[in-house]
Coordinates of C-alpha atoms in Angstrom, one line a residue:
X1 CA -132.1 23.7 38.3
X2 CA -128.5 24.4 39.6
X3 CA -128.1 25.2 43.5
X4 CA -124.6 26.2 42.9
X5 CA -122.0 26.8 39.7
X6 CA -118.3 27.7 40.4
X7 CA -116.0 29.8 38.0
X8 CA -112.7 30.7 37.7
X9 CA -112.1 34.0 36.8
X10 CA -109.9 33.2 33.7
X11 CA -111.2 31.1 31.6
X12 CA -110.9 30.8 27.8
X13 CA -113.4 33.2 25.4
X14 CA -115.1 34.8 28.4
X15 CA -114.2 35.5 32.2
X16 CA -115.9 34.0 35.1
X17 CA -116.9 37.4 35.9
X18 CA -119.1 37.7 32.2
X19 CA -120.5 34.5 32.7
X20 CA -122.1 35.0 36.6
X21 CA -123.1 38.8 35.6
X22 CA -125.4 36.5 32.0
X23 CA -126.5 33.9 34.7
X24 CA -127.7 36.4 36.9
X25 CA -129.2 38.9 34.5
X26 CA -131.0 36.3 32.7
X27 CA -132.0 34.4 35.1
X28 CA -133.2 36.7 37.9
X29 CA -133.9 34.7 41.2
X30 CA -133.9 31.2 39.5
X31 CA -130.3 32.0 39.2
X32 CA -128.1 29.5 40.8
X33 CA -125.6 30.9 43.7
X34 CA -122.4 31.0 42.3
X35 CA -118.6 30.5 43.8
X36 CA -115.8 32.5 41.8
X37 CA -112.4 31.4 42.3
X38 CA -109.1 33.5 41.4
X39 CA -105.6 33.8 42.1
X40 CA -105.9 37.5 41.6
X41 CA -106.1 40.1 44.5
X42 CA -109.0 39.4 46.4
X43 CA -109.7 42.9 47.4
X44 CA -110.3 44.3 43.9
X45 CA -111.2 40.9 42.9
X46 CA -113.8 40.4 45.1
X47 CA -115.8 43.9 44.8
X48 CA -116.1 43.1 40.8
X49 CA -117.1 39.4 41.6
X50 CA -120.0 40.5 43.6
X51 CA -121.1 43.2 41.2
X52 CA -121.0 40.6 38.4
X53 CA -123.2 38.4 40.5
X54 CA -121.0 36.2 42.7
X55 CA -122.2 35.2 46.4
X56 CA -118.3 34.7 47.8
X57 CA -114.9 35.1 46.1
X58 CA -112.1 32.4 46.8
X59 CA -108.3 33.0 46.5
X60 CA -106.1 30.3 44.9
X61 CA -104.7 28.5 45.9
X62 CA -107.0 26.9 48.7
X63 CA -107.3 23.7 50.4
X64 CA -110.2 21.5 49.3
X65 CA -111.7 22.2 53.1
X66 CA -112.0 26.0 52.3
X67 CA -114.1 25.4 49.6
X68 CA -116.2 23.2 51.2
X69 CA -116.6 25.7 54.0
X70 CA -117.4 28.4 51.4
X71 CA -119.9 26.0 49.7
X72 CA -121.7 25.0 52.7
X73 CA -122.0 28.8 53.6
X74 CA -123.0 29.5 50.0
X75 CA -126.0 27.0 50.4
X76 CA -127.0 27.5 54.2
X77 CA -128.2 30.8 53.2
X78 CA -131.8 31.2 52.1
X79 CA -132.2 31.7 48.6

């Protein structure tokens, strides 16, 4: 079982948004937390990230230390 999966919004065939909304619908509360990244407006960006699924939103681009502070937020919080 995944703790964690991180997308990027555009990816090829299907965004990051479709794939956290499937995880999440199919998978209920097994479903891993999940991390999208963009380079897209964060405001609008982050309201449809969290809709699709999405525990936190991160703007590109970011320094490594960022995303380690958003993944160890991510994961300190109970399931």
């Amino acid at each position: 079982q995944l703790d964690l999966v991180l997308l990027d919004v555009m990816m090829p065939y299907i965004d990051g948004y479709h794939v956290a909304y499937e995880l999440t619908n199919k998978l209920g509360a097994k479903a891993p937390r999940i991390l999208i990244m963009t380079s897209r407006d964060t405001v609008k960006e982050k309201g449809i990230a969290l809709m699709s699924g999405a525990a936190e939103v991160l703007q590109k681009p970011f320094e490594m230390a960022k995303l380690h502070e958003r993944i160890t937020s991510i994961l300190s919080k109970p399931a």
